[in-house]
XYZ file of N, CA and C in Angstrom:
438
model
N 0.832 -1.183 0.000
C 0.000 0.000 0.000
C 0.879 1.250 0.000
N 0.464 2.239 -0.708
C 1.244 3.467 -0.849
C 0.932 4.420 0.306
N 1.973 4.877 0.992
C 1.790 5.774 2.130
C 2.158 7.217 1.808
N 3.222 7.397 1.018
C 3.709 8.741 0.719
C 3.170 9.199 -0.639
N 2.360 10.252 -0.676
C 1.788 10.689 -1.961
C 2.826 11.285 -2.911
N 4.014 11.633 -2.399
C 5.050 12.226 -3.243
C 5.866 11.184 -4.004
N 5.712 9.900 -3.655
C 6.481 8.842 -4.300
C 5.554 8.032 -5.190
N 5.963 7.847 -6.431
C 5.128 7.108 -7.381
C 5.248 5.604 -7.142
N 4.176 4.880 -7.379
C 4.225 3.417 -7.297
C 4.200 2.811 -8.696
N 4.432 3.641 -9.702
C 4.446 3.181 -11.087
C 5.725 2.390 -11.382
N 5.583 1.194 -11.969
C 6.736 0.372 -12.327
C 7.648 1.115 -13.296
N 7.054 1.778 -14.273
C 7.845 2.489 -15.276
C 8.710 3.576 -14.629
N 8.097 4.375 -13.756
C 8.826 5.476 -13.117
C 9.883 4.961 -12.140
N 9.564 3.865 -11.450
C 10.536 3.275 -10.520
C 11.765 2.777 -11.272
N 11.547 2.097 -12.386
C 12.667 1.584 -13.182
C 13.493 2.719 -13.768
N 12.816 3.762 -14.232
C 13.546 4.910 -14.782
C 14.395 5.562 -13.707
N 13.818 5.743 -12.515
C 14.561 6.354 -11.412
C 15.770 5.501 -11.034
N 15.588 4.180 -11.048
C 16.681 3.273 -10.686
C 17.823 3.340 -11.695
N 17.496 3.199 -12.975
C 18.538 3.080 -13.995
C 19.135 4.419 -14.420
N 18.514 5.528 -14.050
C 19.109 6.835 -14.345
C 19.603 7.512 -13.070
N 19.741 6.727 -11.998
C 20.166 7.280 -10.707
C 21.583 7.839 -10.798
N 21.837 8.967 -10.109
C 23.193 9.514 -10.090
C 24.118 8.653 -9.232
N 25.414 8.877 -9.358
C 26.417 8.056 -8.686
C 26.236 8.047 -7.170
N 25.833 9.169 -6.599
C 25.664 9.253 -5.141
C 24.546 8.340 -4.661
N 23.496 8.197 -5.468
C 22.380 7.315 -5.116
C 22.771 5.860 -5.393
N 23.519 5.626 -6.472
C 23.967 4.274 -6.803
C 24.849 3.701 -5.706
N 25.637 4.544 -5.059
C 26.486 4.093 -3.952
C 25.645 3.414 -2.886
N 24.525 4.041 -2.547
C 23.640 3.520 -1.514
C 22.954 2.228 -1.984
N 22.517 2.208 -3.256
C 21.849 1.030 -3.794
C 22.823 -0.152 -3.853
N 24.092 0.135 -4.147
C 25.093 -0.931 -4.265
C 25.669 -1.285 -2.898
N 24.791 -1.720 -2.006
C 25.194 -2.131 -0.664
C 25.270 -3.642 -0.599
N 26.085 -4.132 0.329
C 26.227 -5.568 0.532
C 25.987 -5.906 1.988
N 25.425 -7.083 2.249
C 25.242 -7.498 3.645
C 26.585 -7.813 4.292
N 26.638 -7.675 5.603
C 27.846 -8.018 6.354
C 27.795 -9.484 6.757
N 28.976 -10.079 6.956
C 29.055 -11.457 7.446
C 28.492 -11.502 8.868
N 28.103 -12.701 9.319
C 27.440 -12.862 10.618
C 28.247 -12.267 11.769
N 29.568 -12.533 11.797
C 30.387 -12.029 12.905
C 30.446 -10.505 12.913
N 30.561 -9.884 11.736
C 30.580 -8.420 11.650
C 29.216 -7.837 12.011
N 28.151 -8.552 11.645
C 26.802 -8.086 11.934
C 26.578 -8.011 13.443
N 27.056 -9.011 14.174
C 26.894 -8.980 15.634
C 27.841 -7.962 16.268
N 29.032 -7.819 15.711
C 30.016 -6.885 16.272
C 29.562 -5.428 16.159
N 29.041 -5.050 14.976
C 28.683 -3.652 14.735
C 27.183 -3.366 14.820
N 26.355 -4.397 14.965
C 24.883 -4.261 14.989
C 24.371 -3.540 13.740
N 24.986 -3.850 12.611
C 24.614 -3.258 11.327
C 24.436 -4.400 10.332
N 23.384 -4.339 9.522
C 23.091 -5.438 8.599
C 23.830 -5.312 7.270
N 23.917 -4.099 6.707
C 24.567 -3.940 5.407
C 25.247 -2.576 5.314
N 26.165 -2.481 4.369
C 26.923 -1.239 4.132
C 27.128 -1.046 2.640
N 27.209 0.209 2.191
C 27.621 0.434 0.799
C 29.037 -0.119 0.607
N 29.222 -0.885 -0.459
C 30.519 -1.537 -0.685
C 31.526 -0.514 -1.188
N 32.798 -0.738 -0.889
C 33.850 0.151 -1.377
C 35.104 -0.645 -1.696
N 36.002 0.002 -2.405
C 37.263 -0.618 -2.777
C 38.024 -1.005 -1.499
N 38.733 -2.123 -1.538
C 39.548 -2.662 -0.443
C 38.753 -3.391 0.646
N 37.424 -3.472 0.532
C 36.676 -4.381 1.397
C 37.003 -5.804 0.940
N 36.989 -6.754 1.890
C 37.156 -8.152 1.501
C 35.787 -8.810 1.509
N 35.492 -9.570 0.450
C 34.160 -10.132 0.280
C 34.226 -11.628 -0.034
N 33.090 -12.302 0.212
C 32.902 -13.701 -0.192
C 31.691 -13.740 -1.115
N 31.849 -14.354 -2.265
C 30.748 -14.445 -3.229
C 29.834 -15.592 -2.786
N 28.525 -15.318 -2.726
C 27.580 -16.319 -2.209
C 26.598 -16.831 -3.257
N 26.641 -16.318 -4.481
C 25.732 -16.767 -5.523
C 26.471 -16.873 -6.857
N 26.006 -17.772 -7.698
C 26.499 -17.837 -9.066
C 27.666 -18.785 -9.275
N 28.282 -18.670 -10.437
C 29.370 -19.558 -10.853
C 30.583 -19.458 -9.936
N 30.813 -18.288 -9.372
C 32.013 -18.056 -8.562
C 31.713 -18.135 -7.062
N 30.651 -18.853 -6.684
C 30.239 -18.999 -5.289
C 31.395 -19.525 -4.435
N 31.500 -19.010 -3.197
C 32.511 -19.383 -2.194
C 33.915 -18.874 -2.503
N 34.075 -18.066 -3.540
C 35.368 -17.425 -3.783
C 35.484 -16.217 -2.869
N 36.679 -15.974 -2.352
C 36.907 -14.804 -1.516
C 37.973 -13.939 -2.153
N 37.901 -12.643 -1.883
C 38.906 -11.736 -2.404
C 38.620 -10.310 -2.025
N 39.553 -9.457 -2.402
C 39.437 -8.034 -2.109
C 38.768 -7.339 -3.288
N 37.933 -6.347 -2.991
C 37.278 -5.572 -4.046
C 38.328 -4.666 -4.687
N 38.535 -4.823 -6.003
C 39.536 -4.010 -6.696
C 38.919 -2.751 -7.306
N 37.608 -2.823 -7.643
C 36.958 -1.671 -8.251
C 35.461 -1.747 -8.028
N 34.838 -0.590 -7.778
C 33.382 -0.496 -7.724
C 32.963 0.315 -8.945
N 32.320 -0.361 -9.897
C 31.962 0.256 -11.168
C 30.488 0.619 -11.099
N 30.196 1.827 -10.608
C 28.811 2.225 -10.377
C 28.010 2.338 -11.665
N 28.654 2.746 -12.746
C 27.930 2.909 -14.007
C 27.360 1.582 -14.496
N 28.090 0.471 -14.261
C 27.634 -0.849 -14.691
C 26.963 -1.644 -13.575
N 26.821 -1.075 -12.375
C 26.196 -1.747 -11.226
C 26.957 -2.990 -10.782
N 28.275 -3.035 -10.952
C 29.034 -4.227 -10.579
C 30.267 -3.858 -9.752
N 30.814 -4.884 -9.085
C 32.108 -4.745 -8.429
C 33.046 -5.779 -9.045
N 34.341 -5.492 -9.001
C 35.328 -6.441 -9.464
C 36.098 -6.936 -8.250
N 36.226 -8.262 -8.154
C 36.893 -8.893 -7.019
C 38.212 -9.474 -7.498
N 39.223 -9.342 -6.657
C 40.557 -9.857 -6.945
C 40.489 -11.356 -7.279
N 41.169 -11.792 -8.320
C 41.268 -13.194 -8.741
C 39.949 -13.802 -9.222
N 38.944 -12.979 -9.530
C 37.728 -13.490 -10.175
C 37.751 -12.933 -11.593
N 38.298 -13.736 -12.509
C 38.487 -13.283 -13.878
C 38.442 -14.473 -14.815
N 38.310 -14.184 -16.110
C 38.334 -15.248 -17.103
C 39.290 -14.844 -18.220
N 39.787 -15.831 -18.954
C 40.745 -15.576 -20.029
C 40.008 -15.418 -21.350
N 40.396 -14.395 -22.100
C 39.845 -14.194 -23.436
C 40.584 -15.096 -24.421
N 40.033 -15.211 -25.619
C 40.671 -16.061 -26.625
C 42.045 -15.519 -27.013
N 42.244 -14.210 -26.822
C 43.547 -13.619 -27.134
C 44.574 -13.904 -26.036
N 44.121 -14.463 -24.909
C 45.042 -14.782 -23.820
C 44.997 -13.777 -22.685
N 44.383 -12.623 -22.927
C 44.287 -11.606 -21.869
C 43.232 -12.022 -20.848
N 43.484 -11.700 -19.581
C 42.490 -12.018 -18.549
C 41.648 -10.775 -18.263
N 40.343 -10.994 -18.093
C 39.392 -9.898 -17.903
C 38.645 -10.124 -16.596
N 38.526 -9.087 -15.759
C 37.781 -9.272 -14.506
C 36.291 -9.478 -14.773
N 35.660 -10.273 -13.928
C 34.228 -10.557 -14.055
C 33.479 -9.632 -13.103
N 32.454 -8.967 -13.608
C 31.642 -8.090 -12.780
C 30.645 -8.887 -11.954
N 30.536 -8.554 -10.680
C 29.613 -9.241 -9.778
C 28.747 -8.192 -9.095
N 27.450 -8.463 -9.015
C 26.546 -7.506 -8.359
C 26.782 -7.543 -6.849
N 26.834 -6.369 -6.191
C 27.155 -6.337 -4.758
C 26.156 -7.057 -3.862
N 24.924 -7.275 -4.322
C 23.967 -7.994 -3.489
C 24.290 -9.483 -3.412
N 25.164 -9.950 -4.287
C 25.509 -11.369 -4.337
C 26.811 -11.682 -3.606
N 27.294 -10.729 -2.819
C 28.494 -10.955 -2.010
C 28.196 -10.611 -0.553
N 29.070 -11.114 0.332
C 28.985 -10.801 1.757
C 30.307 -10.172 2.161
N 30.254 -9.043 2.845
C 31.478 -8.366 3.285
C 32.045 -9.116 4.491
N 33.299 -9.590 4.376
C 33.926 -10.335 5.467
C 34.906 -9.473 6.258
N 35.510 -8.486 5.616
C 36.409 -7.552 6.304
C 36.128 -6.155 5.792
N 35.930 -5.221 6.708
C 35.592 -3.848 6.338
C 36.855 -3.006 6.312
N 37.008 -2.195 5.273
C 38.089 -1.200 5.219
C 37.626 -0.024 6.071
N 38.192 0.102 7.263
C 37.730 1.135 8.199
C 38.583 2.391 8.102
N 37.930 3.524 7.940
C 38.555 4.822 8.110
C 37.575 5.655 8.923
N 37.875 6.929 9.139
C 37.012 7.702 10.047
C 35.596 7.881 9.505
N 35.447 8.028 8.190
C 34.110 8.184 7.616
C 33.304 6.893 7.745
N 33.958 5.767 7.481
C 33.273 4.472 7.572
C 32.885 4.178 9.019
N 33.757 4.549 9.948
C 33.466 4.352 11.378
C 32.254 5.186 11.792
N 32.173 6.419 11.259
C 31.036 7.289 11.554
C 29.738 6.683 11.026
N 29.791 6.077 9.835
C 28.608 5.423 9.269
C 28.165 4.274 10.172
N 29.138 3.464 10.633
C 28.805 2.332 11.503
C 28.200 2.816 12.824
N 28.749 3.891 13.392
C 28.199 4.432 14.644
C 26.782 4.949 14.438
N 26.552 5.600 13.312
C 25.232 6.155 13.040
C 24.194 5.052 12.823
N 24.609 3.968 12.155
C 23.673 2.901 11.839
C 23.522 1.866 12.951
N 24.332 1.964 14.002
C 24.332 0.967 15.084
C 22.941 0.832 15.683
N 22.332 -0.349 15.508
C 20.951 -0.544 15.944
C 20.855 -0.746 17.445
N 21.907 -1.274 18.082
C 21.831 -1.492 19.528
C 21.748 -0.159 20.267
N 22.459 0.860 19.764
C 22.392 2.187 20.387
C 21.016 2.800 20.230
N 20.436 2.663 19.029
C 19.127 3.269 18.780
C 18.040 2.589 19.605
N 18.167 1.290 19.843
C 17.190 0.575 20.672
C 17.274 1.061 22.111
N 18.512 1.238 22.621
C 18.678 1.707 24.001
C 18.104 3.104 24.169
N 18.425 4.005 23.241
C 17.938 5.381 23.370
C 16.422 5.436 23.218
N 15.852 4.599 22.346
C 14.403 4.571 22.184
C 13.744 4.082 23.471
N 14.370 3.108 24.142
C 13.846 2.619 25.419
C 13.842 3.710 26.471
N 14.899 4.518 26.503
C 14.979 5.614 27.466
C 13.876 6.632 27.222
N 13.591 6.908 25.968
C 12.552 7.887 25.628
C 11.192 7.383 26.102
N 10.928 6.088 25.880
C 9.646 5.525 26.294
C 9.484 5.624 27.810
N 10.545 5.330 28.533
C 10.475 5.413 29.998
C 10.213 6.853 30.424
N 10.867 7.797 29.785
C 10.670 9.206 30.116
C 9.229 9.615 29.838
N 8.681 9.137 28.715
C 7.287 9.449 28.383
C 6.331 8.887 29.432
N 6.597 7.660 29.882
C 5.735 7.042 30.887
C 5.775 7.830 32.192
N 6.957 8.261 32.589
C 7.102 9.030 33.828
C 6.353 10.351 33.707
N 6.474 11.012 32.551
C 5.783 12.276 32.349
C 4.261 12.087 32.385
N 3.809 10.996 31.767
C 2.371 10.727 31.767
C 1.850 10.508 33.181
N 2.597 9.765 34.004
C 2.186 9.516 35.388
C 2.148 10.807 36.186
N 3.180 11.635 35.983
C 3.228 12.920 36.703
C 2.075 13.823 36.262
N 1.755 13.788 34.995
C 0.698 14.638 34.460
C -0.681 14.224 34.953
N -0.866 12.921 35.213
C -2.173 12.413 35.655
C -2.445 12.716 37.102
N -1.422 12.886 37.927
C -1.608 13.109 39.375
C -2.097 14.486 39.712
C-alpha cells in the first residue's frame, strides 16, 4: 500500500529512477550485507561496498570465492573482485563483474568516515535510546495524571 503521496508506485517510473540514478544514489543502492560475525560486532546489517573491502561471493558460478574488491563500477552496477576473472581467446584475462547484493562483506576497510557510518547505523544504540525515551514518556504521563 502506498503511504507517501510524493512517491510514485508506477513500475515504469521506478525503473527509470533506478537506472538513471546519479552516482551518489547508486552508492547507496550498491550495498552488501555483512558477514554474521561483523553483523553482531557492529549491529549493522549492510553497508555500501567500497574498494579494499574483503568479500565472499555467495551466488552464481564463482560462489565461495573470496577476495578483495579491486573496483566499484557504479555505471555498470558491478564490483570487481581480486582473482575473479576469465581468459579471453587472445590470452588476456578480464575481470568478471559481480553484483554487490551477491556478495557478503567479510572484512571492512575502516577509516574515520566508515566508522562514523557504523556508529550512526548501530541498531543497539538506537534501541537503548528509544527505550529511554519511552520510559521518560511514561514518567511524564504519570506525573501529568496526578
